[in-house]
mmCIF file of C-alpha atoms in Angstrom:
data_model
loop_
_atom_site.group_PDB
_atom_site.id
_atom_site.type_symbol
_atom_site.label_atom_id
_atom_site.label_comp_id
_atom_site.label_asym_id
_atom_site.label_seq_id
_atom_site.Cartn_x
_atom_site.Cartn_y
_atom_site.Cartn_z
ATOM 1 C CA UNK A 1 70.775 -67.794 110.566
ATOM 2 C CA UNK A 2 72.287 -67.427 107.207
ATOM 3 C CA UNK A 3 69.809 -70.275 105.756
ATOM 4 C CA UNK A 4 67.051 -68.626 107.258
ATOM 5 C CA UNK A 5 68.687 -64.881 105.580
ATOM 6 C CA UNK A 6 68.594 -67.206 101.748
ATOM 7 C CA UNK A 7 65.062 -67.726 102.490
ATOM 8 C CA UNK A 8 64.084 -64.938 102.989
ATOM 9 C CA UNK A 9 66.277 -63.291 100.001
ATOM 10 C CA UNK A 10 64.451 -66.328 97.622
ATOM 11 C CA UNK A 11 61.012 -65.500 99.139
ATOM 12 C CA UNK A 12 61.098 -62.247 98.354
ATOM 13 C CA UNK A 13 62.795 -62.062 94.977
ATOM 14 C CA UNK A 14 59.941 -64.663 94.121
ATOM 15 C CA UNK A 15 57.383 -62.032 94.483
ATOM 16 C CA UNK A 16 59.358 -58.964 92.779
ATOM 17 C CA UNK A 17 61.496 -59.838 89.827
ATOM 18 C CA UNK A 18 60.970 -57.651 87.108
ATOM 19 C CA UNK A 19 62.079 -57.334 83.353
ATOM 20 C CA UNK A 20 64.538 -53.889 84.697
ATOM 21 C CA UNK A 21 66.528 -56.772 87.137
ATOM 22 C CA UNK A 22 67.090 -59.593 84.692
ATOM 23 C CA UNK A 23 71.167 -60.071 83.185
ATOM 24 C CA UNK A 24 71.387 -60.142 79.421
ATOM 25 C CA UNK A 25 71.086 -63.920 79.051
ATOM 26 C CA UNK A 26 67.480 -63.308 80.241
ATOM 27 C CA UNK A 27 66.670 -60.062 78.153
ATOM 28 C CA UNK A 28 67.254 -61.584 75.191
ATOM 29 C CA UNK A 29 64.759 -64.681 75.098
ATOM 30 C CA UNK A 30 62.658 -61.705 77.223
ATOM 31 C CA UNK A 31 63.048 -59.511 74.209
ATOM 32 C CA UNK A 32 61.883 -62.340 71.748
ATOM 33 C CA UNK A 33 59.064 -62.947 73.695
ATOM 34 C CA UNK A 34 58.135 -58.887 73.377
ATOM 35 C CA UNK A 35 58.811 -59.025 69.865
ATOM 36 C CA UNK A 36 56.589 -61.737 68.713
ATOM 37 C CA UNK A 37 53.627 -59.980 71.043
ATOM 38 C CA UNK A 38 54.672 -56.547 69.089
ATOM 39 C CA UNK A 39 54.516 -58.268 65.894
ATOM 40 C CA UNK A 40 50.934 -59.795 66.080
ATOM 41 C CA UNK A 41 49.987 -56.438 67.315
ATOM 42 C CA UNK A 42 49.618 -57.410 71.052
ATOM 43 C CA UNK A 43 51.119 -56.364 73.974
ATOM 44 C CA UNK A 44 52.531 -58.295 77.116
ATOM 45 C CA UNK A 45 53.658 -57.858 80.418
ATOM 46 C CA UNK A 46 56.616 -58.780 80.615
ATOM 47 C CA UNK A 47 56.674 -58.799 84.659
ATOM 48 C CA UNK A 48 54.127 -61.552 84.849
ATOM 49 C CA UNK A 49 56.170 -63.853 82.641
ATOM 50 C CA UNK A 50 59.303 -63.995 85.035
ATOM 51 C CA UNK A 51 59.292 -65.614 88.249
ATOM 52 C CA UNK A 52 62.766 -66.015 90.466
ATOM 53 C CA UNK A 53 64.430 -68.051 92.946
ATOM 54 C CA UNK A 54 68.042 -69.626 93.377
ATOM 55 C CA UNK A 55 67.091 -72.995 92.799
ATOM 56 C CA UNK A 56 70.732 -73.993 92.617
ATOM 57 C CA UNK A 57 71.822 -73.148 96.205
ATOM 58 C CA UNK A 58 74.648 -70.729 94.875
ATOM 59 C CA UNK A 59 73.156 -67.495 96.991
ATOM 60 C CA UNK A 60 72.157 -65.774 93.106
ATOM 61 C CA UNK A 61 68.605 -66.006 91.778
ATOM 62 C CA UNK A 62 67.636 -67.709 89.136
ATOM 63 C CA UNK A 63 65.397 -67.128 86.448
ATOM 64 C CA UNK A 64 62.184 -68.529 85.100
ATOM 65 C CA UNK A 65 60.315 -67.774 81.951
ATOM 66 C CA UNK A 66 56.376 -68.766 81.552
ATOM 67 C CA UNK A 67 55.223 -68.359 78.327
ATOM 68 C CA UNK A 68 51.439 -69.459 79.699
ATOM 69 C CA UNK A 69 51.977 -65.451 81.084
ATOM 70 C CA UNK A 70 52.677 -63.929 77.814
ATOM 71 C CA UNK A 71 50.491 -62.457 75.107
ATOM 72 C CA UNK A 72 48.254 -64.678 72.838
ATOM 73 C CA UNK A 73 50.895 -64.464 70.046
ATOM 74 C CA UNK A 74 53.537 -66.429 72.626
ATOM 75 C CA UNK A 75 50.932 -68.794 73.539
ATOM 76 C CA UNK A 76 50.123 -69.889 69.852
ATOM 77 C CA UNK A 77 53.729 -70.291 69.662
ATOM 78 C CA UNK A 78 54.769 -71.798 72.940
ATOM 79 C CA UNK A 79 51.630 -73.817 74.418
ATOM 80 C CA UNK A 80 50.204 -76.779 72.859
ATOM 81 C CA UNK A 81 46.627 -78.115 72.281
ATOM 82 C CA UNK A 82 46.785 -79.396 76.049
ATOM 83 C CA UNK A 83 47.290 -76.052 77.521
ATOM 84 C CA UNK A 84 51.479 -77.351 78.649
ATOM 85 C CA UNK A 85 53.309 -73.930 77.724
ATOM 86 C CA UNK A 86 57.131 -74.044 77.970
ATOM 87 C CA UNK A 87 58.565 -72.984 80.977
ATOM 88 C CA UNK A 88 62.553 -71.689 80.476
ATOM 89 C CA UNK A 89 64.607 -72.365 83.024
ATOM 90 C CA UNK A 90 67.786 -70.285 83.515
ATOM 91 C CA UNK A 91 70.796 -70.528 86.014
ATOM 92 C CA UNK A 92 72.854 -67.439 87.064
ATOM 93 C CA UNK A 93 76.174 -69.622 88.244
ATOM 94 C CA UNK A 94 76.050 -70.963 84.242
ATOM 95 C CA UNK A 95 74.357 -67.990 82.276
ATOM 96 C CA UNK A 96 72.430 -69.816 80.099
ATOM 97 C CA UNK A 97 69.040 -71.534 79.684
ATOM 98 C CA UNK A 98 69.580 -75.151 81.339
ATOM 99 C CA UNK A 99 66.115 -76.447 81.081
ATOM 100 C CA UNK A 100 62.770 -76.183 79.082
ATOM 101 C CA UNK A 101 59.816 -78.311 79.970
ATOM 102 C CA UNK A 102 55.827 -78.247 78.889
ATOM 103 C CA UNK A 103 54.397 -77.388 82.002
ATOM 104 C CA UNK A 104 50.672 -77.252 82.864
ATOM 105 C CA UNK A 105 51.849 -75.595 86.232
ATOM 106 C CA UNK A 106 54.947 -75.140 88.453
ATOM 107 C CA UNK A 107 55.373 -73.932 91.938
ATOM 108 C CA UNK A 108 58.346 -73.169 93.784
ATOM 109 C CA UNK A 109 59.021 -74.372 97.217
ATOM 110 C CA UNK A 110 61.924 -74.336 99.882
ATOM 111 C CA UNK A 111 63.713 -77.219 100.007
ATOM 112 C CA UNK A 112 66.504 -78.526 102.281
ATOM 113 C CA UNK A 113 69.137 -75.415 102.077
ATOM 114 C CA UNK A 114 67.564 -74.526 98.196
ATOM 115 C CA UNK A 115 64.572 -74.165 96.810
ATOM 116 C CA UNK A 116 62.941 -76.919 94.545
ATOM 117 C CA UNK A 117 60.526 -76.826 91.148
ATOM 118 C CA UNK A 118 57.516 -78.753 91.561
ATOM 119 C CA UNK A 119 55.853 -79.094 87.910
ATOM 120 C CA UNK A 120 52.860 -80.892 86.323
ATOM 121 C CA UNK A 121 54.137 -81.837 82.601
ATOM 122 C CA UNK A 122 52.121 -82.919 79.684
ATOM 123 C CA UNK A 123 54.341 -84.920 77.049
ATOM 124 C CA UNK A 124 57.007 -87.447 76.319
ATOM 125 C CA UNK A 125 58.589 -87.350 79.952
ATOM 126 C CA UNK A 126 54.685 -88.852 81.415
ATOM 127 C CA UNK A 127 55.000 -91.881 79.313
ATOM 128 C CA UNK A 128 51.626 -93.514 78.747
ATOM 129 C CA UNK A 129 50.176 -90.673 80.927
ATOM 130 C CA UNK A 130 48.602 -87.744 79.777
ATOM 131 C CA UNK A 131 50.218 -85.498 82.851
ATOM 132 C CA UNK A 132 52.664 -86.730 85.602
ATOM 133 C CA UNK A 133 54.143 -84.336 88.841
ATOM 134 C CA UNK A 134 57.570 -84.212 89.066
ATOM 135 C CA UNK A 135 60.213 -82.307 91.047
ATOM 136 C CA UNK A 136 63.303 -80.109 89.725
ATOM 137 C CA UNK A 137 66.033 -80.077 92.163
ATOM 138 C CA UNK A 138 69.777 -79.391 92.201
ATOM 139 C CA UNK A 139 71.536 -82.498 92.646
ATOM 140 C CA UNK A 140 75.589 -83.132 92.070
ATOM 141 C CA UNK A 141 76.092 -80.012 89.930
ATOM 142 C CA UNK A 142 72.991 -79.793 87.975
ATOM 143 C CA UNK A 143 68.931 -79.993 87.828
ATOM 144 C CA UNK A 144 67.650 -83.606 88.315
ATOM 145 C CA UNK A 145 64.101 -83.829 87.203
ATOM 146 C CA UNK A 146 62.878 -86.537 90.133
ATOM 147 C CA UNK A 147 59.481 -88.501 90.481
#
């Protein structure tokens, strides 16, 4: 019953985090984001960019940050030529940003008791390849980026 309760909590937060329910470790790179749109004289939602989920299994959601989502001041900054835009990963139980990866998408699924990152990357983590799949999960007390 209680996994089933987490699921539902995760499912749902997935589909309404906004900039209003993010902590301060959040804002801030949030408020970067905002500035650099401001700056260049664009606007962004600021909505679109976050997505959340506990993907740690500690019962507090998590927080993601697409940049692909933000205005086309961010993307300059944040994407490269092969359309991978950084995706921020940040964990509640630490505060802080634990992860950023060139993504060219990312979905997040329920796993077994926690929910898991699937991502496409472009870059230095493919090797030879151009784009590989892998899988963020929480492993022995941190993310594990898996084949």
């Amino acid at each position: 019953m209680r996994r089933a309760f987490a699921l539902l909590v995760a499912l749902l937060a997935v589909a309404g985090a906004t900039a209003r329910d993010v902590p301060q470790f959040v804002r801030g790179p949030l408020s970067g984001f905002a500035h650099d749109c401001r700056q260049a004289g664009e606007t962004v939602d600021l909505d679109a960019m976050l997505t959340s989920a506990d993907l740690d299994g500690d019962g507090q959601l998590d927080w993601l940050i697409d940049t692909r989502k933000g205005c086309k001041a961010v993307r300059d900054l944040y994407c490269t030529t092969a359309n991978a835009c950084s995706l921020d990963i940040f964990l509640t139980r630490t505060g802080q940003r634990q992860a950023s990866y060139k993504v060219l998408e990312y979905q997040v699924t329920p796993g077994h008791g926690l929910n898991v990152l699937r991502i496409v990357l472009a870059g230095a983590e493919c090797g030879p390849a151009a784009h590989c799949g892998r899988v963020l999960v929480w492993r022995n007390g941190t993310l594990n980026l898996t084949r």
